[in-house]
CSV table of C-alpha atoms in Angstrom, one decimal:
chain,number,residue,atom,x,y,z
A,1,MET,CA,23.3,-14.0,22.8
A,2,ILE,CA,23.8,-13.9,19.1
A,3,THR,CA,27.0,-11.8,19.6
A,4,LEU,CA,28.3,-14.4,22.1
A,5,ILE,CA,27.7,-17.2,19.6
A,6,LYS,CA,29.5,-15.3,16.9
A,7,LEU,CA,32.4,-14.6,19.2
A,8,GLU,CA,32.7,-18.1,20.5
A,9,TYR,CA,31.6,-20.2,17.5
A,10,LYS,CA,34.9,-22.0,17.1
A,11,THR,CA,34.8,-23.1,20.8
A,12,LEU,CA,31.1,-24.1,20.4
A,13,ILE,CA,31.9,-26.2,17.4
A,14,LYS,CA,34.8,-27.9,19.2
A,15,GLY,CA,32.5,-28.5,22.2
A,16,PHE,CA,29.8,-30.0,20.0
A,17,PHE,CA,32.2,-32.5,18.4
A,18,ILE,CA,33.8,-33.5,21.8
A,19,VAL,CA,30.3,-34.2,23.3
A,20,PHE,CA,29.3,-36.0,20.1
A,21,ILE,CA,32.3,-38.3,20.1
A,22,VAL,CA,31.9,-39.1,23.8
A,23,VAL,CA,28.1,-39.7,23.7
A,24,PHE,CA,27.8,-41.5,20.3
A,25,PRO,CA,29.1,-44.9,21.5
A,26,PHE,CA,26.7,-45.0,24.4
A,27,THR,CA,23.7,-44.7,22.1
A,28,PHE,CA,24.4,-48.3,20.9
A,29,LEU,CA,24.0,-49.8,24.4
A,30,PRO,CA,20.3,-50.8,23.9
A,31,VAL,CA,21.3,-52.9,20.8
A,32,LEU,CA,23.9,-54.9,22.6
A,33,PHE,CA,21.3,-56.5,24.9
A,34,LYS,CA,19.1,-57.8,22.1
A,35,ASP,CA,19.2,-61.3,20.5
A,36,GLY,CA,20.0,-61.8,16.8
A,37,ASP,CA,22.5,-60.4,14.3
A,38,LEU,CA,24.5,-57.9,16.4
A,39,ILE,CA,26.5,-56.5,13.4
A,40,GLY,CA,23.3,-55.9,11.4
A,41,ARG,CA,21.6,-54.3,14.4
A,42,LEU,CA,24.6,-52.0,15.0
A,43,PHE,CA,24.5,-50.8,11.4
A,44,SER,CA,20.8,-50.2,11.3
A,45,ARG,CA,21.1,-48.2,14.6
A,46,ILE,CA,23.6,-45.7,13.1
A,47,PRO,CA,21.1,-43.2,11.7
A,48,LEU,CA,19.1,-43.0,14.9
A,49,SER,CA,22.2,-42.8,17.0
A,50,LEU,CA,23.6,-40.0,14.9
A,51,LEU,CA,20.3,-38.1,15.4
A,52,TYR,CA,20.1,-38.7,19.1
A,53,THR,CA,23.7,-37.7,19.6
A,54,ALA,CA,23.5,-34.6,17.5
A,55,VAL,CA,20.3,-33.4,19.3
A,56,PHE,CA,21.9,-34.0,22.7
A,57,SER,CA,25.1,-32.3,21.7
A,58,ILE,CA,23.3,-29.2,20.4
A,59,MET,CA,21.2,-29.0,23.6
A,60,LEU,CA,24.3,-29.2,25.8
A,61,VAL,CA,26.1,-26.6,23.8
A,62,MET,CA,23.1,-24.2,23.9
A,63,ALA,CA,22.8,-24.7,27.6
A,64,ALA,CA,26.4,-23.7,28.0
A,65,VAL,CA,25.8,-20.6,25.8
A,66,ALA,CA,22.7,-19.6,27.9
A,67,HIS,CA,24.7,-20.0,31.1
A,68,ASN,CA,27.6,-17.9,29.8
A,69,TRP,CA,25.3,-15.3,28.4
A,70,SER,CA,23.6,-14.9,31.8
A,71,ASN,CA,27.0,-14.6,33.4
A,72,VAL,CA,28.2,-12.0,31.0
A,73,LYS,CA,25.0,-10.0,30.8
A,74,ASP,CA,24.7,-9.6,34.6
A,75,ARG,CA,28.3,-8.3,34.9
A,76,MET,CA,28.0,-6.0,31.9
A,77,ARG,CA,24.9,-4.4,33.3
A,78,TYR,CA,27.0,-3.3,36.3
A,79,PHE,CA,30.1,-2.4,34.2
A,80,ASN,CA,27.9,0.0,32.2
A,81,LYS,CA,27.1,2.0,35.4
A,82,PRO,CA,28.7,5.5,35.8
A,83,ALA,CA,30.9,4.3,38.7
A,84,PHE,CA,32.7,1.8,36.5
A,85,ILE,CA,32.7,3.8,33.3
A,86,SER,CA,34.4,6.7,35.0
A,87,LEU,CA,37.4,4.5,35.7
A,88,ASN,CA,38.2,4.3,31.9
A,89,PHE,CA,39.5,0.7,32.5
A,90,GLU,CA,39.9,-1.8,29.7
A,91,TYR,CA,37.2,-4.4,29.4
A,92,ILE,CA,38.5,-8.0,28.9
A,93,LEU,CA,36.4,-11.1,28.4
A,94,GLU,CA,38.4,-13.9,30.1
A,95,GLY,CA,37.8,-17.6,29.3
A,96,GLN,CA,37.4,-17.1,25.5
A,97,GLY,CA,38.3,-20.3,23.6
A,98,SER,CA,38.1,-22.5,26.7
A,99,LEU,CA,35.9,-25.5,27.0
A,100,VAL,CA,36.2,-25.7,30.8
A,101,GLU,CA,36.2,-22.0,32.0
A,102,ASP,CA,33.1,-19.8,32.0
A,103,LEU,CA,33.3,-16.5,30.2
A,104,SER,CA,34.0,-13.8,32.7
A,105,PRO,CA,34.2,-10.1,31.9
A,106,LYS,CA,36.7,-8.1,34.0
A,107,LEU,CA,38.1,-4.6,34.0
A,108,TYR,CA,41.9,-3.9,33.9
A,109,GLY,CA,43.5,-0.5,34.3
A,110,TYR,CA,45.8,1.8,36.2
A,111,TYR,CA,44.9,4.3,38.9
A,112,ASN,CA,47.5,6.4,40.6
A,113,ASP,CA,50.2,4.3,39.1
A,114,VAL,CA,48.8,1.1,40.5
A,115,ALA,CA,47.5,-1.7,38.2
A,116,PHE,CA,44.1,-3.1,39.1
A,117,GLN,CA,41.8,-6.0,38.1
A,118,ILE,CA,38.1,-5.3,39.0
A,119,ASP,CA,35.4,-7.9,38.9
A,120,VAL,CA,31.8,-8.3,40.1
A,121,TYR,CA,31.3,-11.4,42.3
A,122,ILE,CA,27.7,-12.8,42.3
A,123,ASP,CA,27.0,-15.6,44.8
A,124,LEU,CA,25.0,-18.2,42.8
A,125,ASP,CA,23.6,-19.7,46.0
A,126,ASN,CA,22.6,-16.4,47.4
A,127,ASN,CA,21.9,-13.9,44.6
A,128,LYS,CA,21.5,-11.1,47.1
A,129,ARG,CA,25.2,-11.3,47.9
A,130,LYS,CA,27.1,-9.3,45.3
A,131,GLU,CA,30.5,-7.7,45.7
A,132,ILE,CA,32.9,-5.7,43.8
A,133,GLU,CA,36.3,-7.4,43.9
A,134,ILE,CA,39.4,-5.2,43.5
A,135,ILE,CA,42.8,-6.8,43.1
A,136,PRO,CA,45.9,-4.7,43.0
A,137,LEU,CA,48.3,-6.2,40.5
A,138,ASN,CA,51.5,-4.4,41.3
A,139,TYR,CA,54.2,-6.4,43.2
A,140,LEU,CA,54.1,-6.1,46.9
A,141,ASP,CA,56.9,-7.3,49.2
A,142,PRO,CA,55.5,-10.2,51.2
A,143,LYS,CA,56.8,-8.5,54.3
A,144,SER,CA,54.5,-5.6,53.6
A,145,VAL,CA,51.3,-7.6,53.0
A,146,LYS,CA,50.4,-8.2,56.6
A,147,ALA,CA,50.7,-4.5,57.6
A,148,LEU,CA,48.8,-3.4,54.4
A,149,VAL,CA,46.0,-5.9,55.1
A,150,GLN,CA,45.7,-4.8,58.7
A,151,ARG,CA,45.3,-1.2,57.5
A,152,LEU,CA,42.8,-2.0,54.7
A,153,ASN,CA,40.7,-4.1,57.0
A,154,LYS,CA,39.7,-1.0,58.8
A,155,GLU,CA,37.7,0.2,55.8
A,156,PHE,CA,37.2,-3.0,53.6
A,157,LYS,CA,36.8,-6.7,53.7
A,158,VAL,CA,40.2,-8.1,52.6
A,159,ARG,CA,41.6,-11.5,51.7
A,160,SER,CA,45.2,-12.1,51.1
A,161,ASP,CA,48.1,-14.6,50.6
A,162,ARG,CA,51.8,-13.9,50.8
A,163,SER,CA,52.0,-11.4,48.0
A,164,SER,CA,48.5,-10.5,46.8
A,165,VAL,CA,45.5,-8.8,48.2
A,166,LEU,CA,41.8,-9.0,47.2
A,167,ILE,CA,39.6,-6.2,48.5
A,168,SER,CA,35.8,-6.6,48.5
A,169,ILE,CA,33.2,-3.8,48.5
A,170,PRO,CA,29.5,-4.5,48.8
A,171,LEU,CA,27.8,-3.9,45.5
A,172,GLU,CA,25.1,-1.3,46.1
A,173,GLU,CA,23.4,-0.5,42.8
A,174,ASN,CA,22.3,3.0,43.9
A,175,LYS,CA,25.9,3.9,44.6
A,176,LEU,CA,27.0,2.8,41.1
A,177,ASN,CA,25.2,5.7,39.6
A,178,ASP,CA,27.7,8.0,41.3
A,179,PRO,CA,30.8,8.4,38.9
A,180,SER,CA,33.1,9.1,41.9
A,181,TYR,CA,32.1,6.1,44.0
A,182,LEU,CA,34.8,3.7,42.9
A,183,LEU,CA,37.3,6.5,42.3
A,184,LYS,CA,37.1,7.5,45.9
A,185,ASN,CA,37.6,3.8,47.0
A,186,LEU,CA,40.6,3.4,44.6
A,187,THR,CA,42.1,6.7,45.9
A,188,LEU,CA,42.0,5.4,49.5
A,189,ILE,CA,43.3,1.9,48.4
A,190,THR,CA,46.2,3.4,46.4
A,191,HIS,CA,47.1,5.7,49.2
A,192,HIS,CA,47.6,2.7,51.5
A,193,ILE,CA,49.3,0.6,48.8
A,194,ASN,CA,51.8,3.3,48.1
A,195,LYS,CA,52.4,3.8,51.8
A,196,TYR,CA,53.2,0.1,52.2
A,197,SER,CA,55.7,0.0,49.3
A,198,TYR,CA,54.1,-1.3,46.2
A,199,SER,CA,56.6,-1.0,43.4
């Protein structure tokens, strides 16, 4: 978690100040409904409001760090398994510097001249549902997508739109200890992709 804080400290500071600016005015609401010298009460409230706002902002930022750390840690545990390591793909942490996107580690690389993005999907509502998501990044003629999807559906769960395909494989931890597990799947996928004219 310390590594994550060091990596994202600029974003965390930015988030702290944004939350601080938004929350600070609301801490004066109790003062507005009291009788007496309003200006005097507002000035006397400033130290307490600063303290309340700072504590709340820190708590919110730390909650975001904890959430992102959990997300990154879970995925990295899988990416350090032999099945992923054997791919020799590049690890990229997406969402860095963003206040609205979660940090999301993904793998990028080439296999049999096809570019891939690989991610681990974890269903937050059902933690037992975990999948490896494989997205070919090479261009595919929209006319070829339908035929490719029909063929891939015989071996995998596939989602697609006009020009892209997402292939899902159930994440089975025991299989991730086999260095050839994902290589075999990518070999089959690239065979079909090349057959259906990726270029």
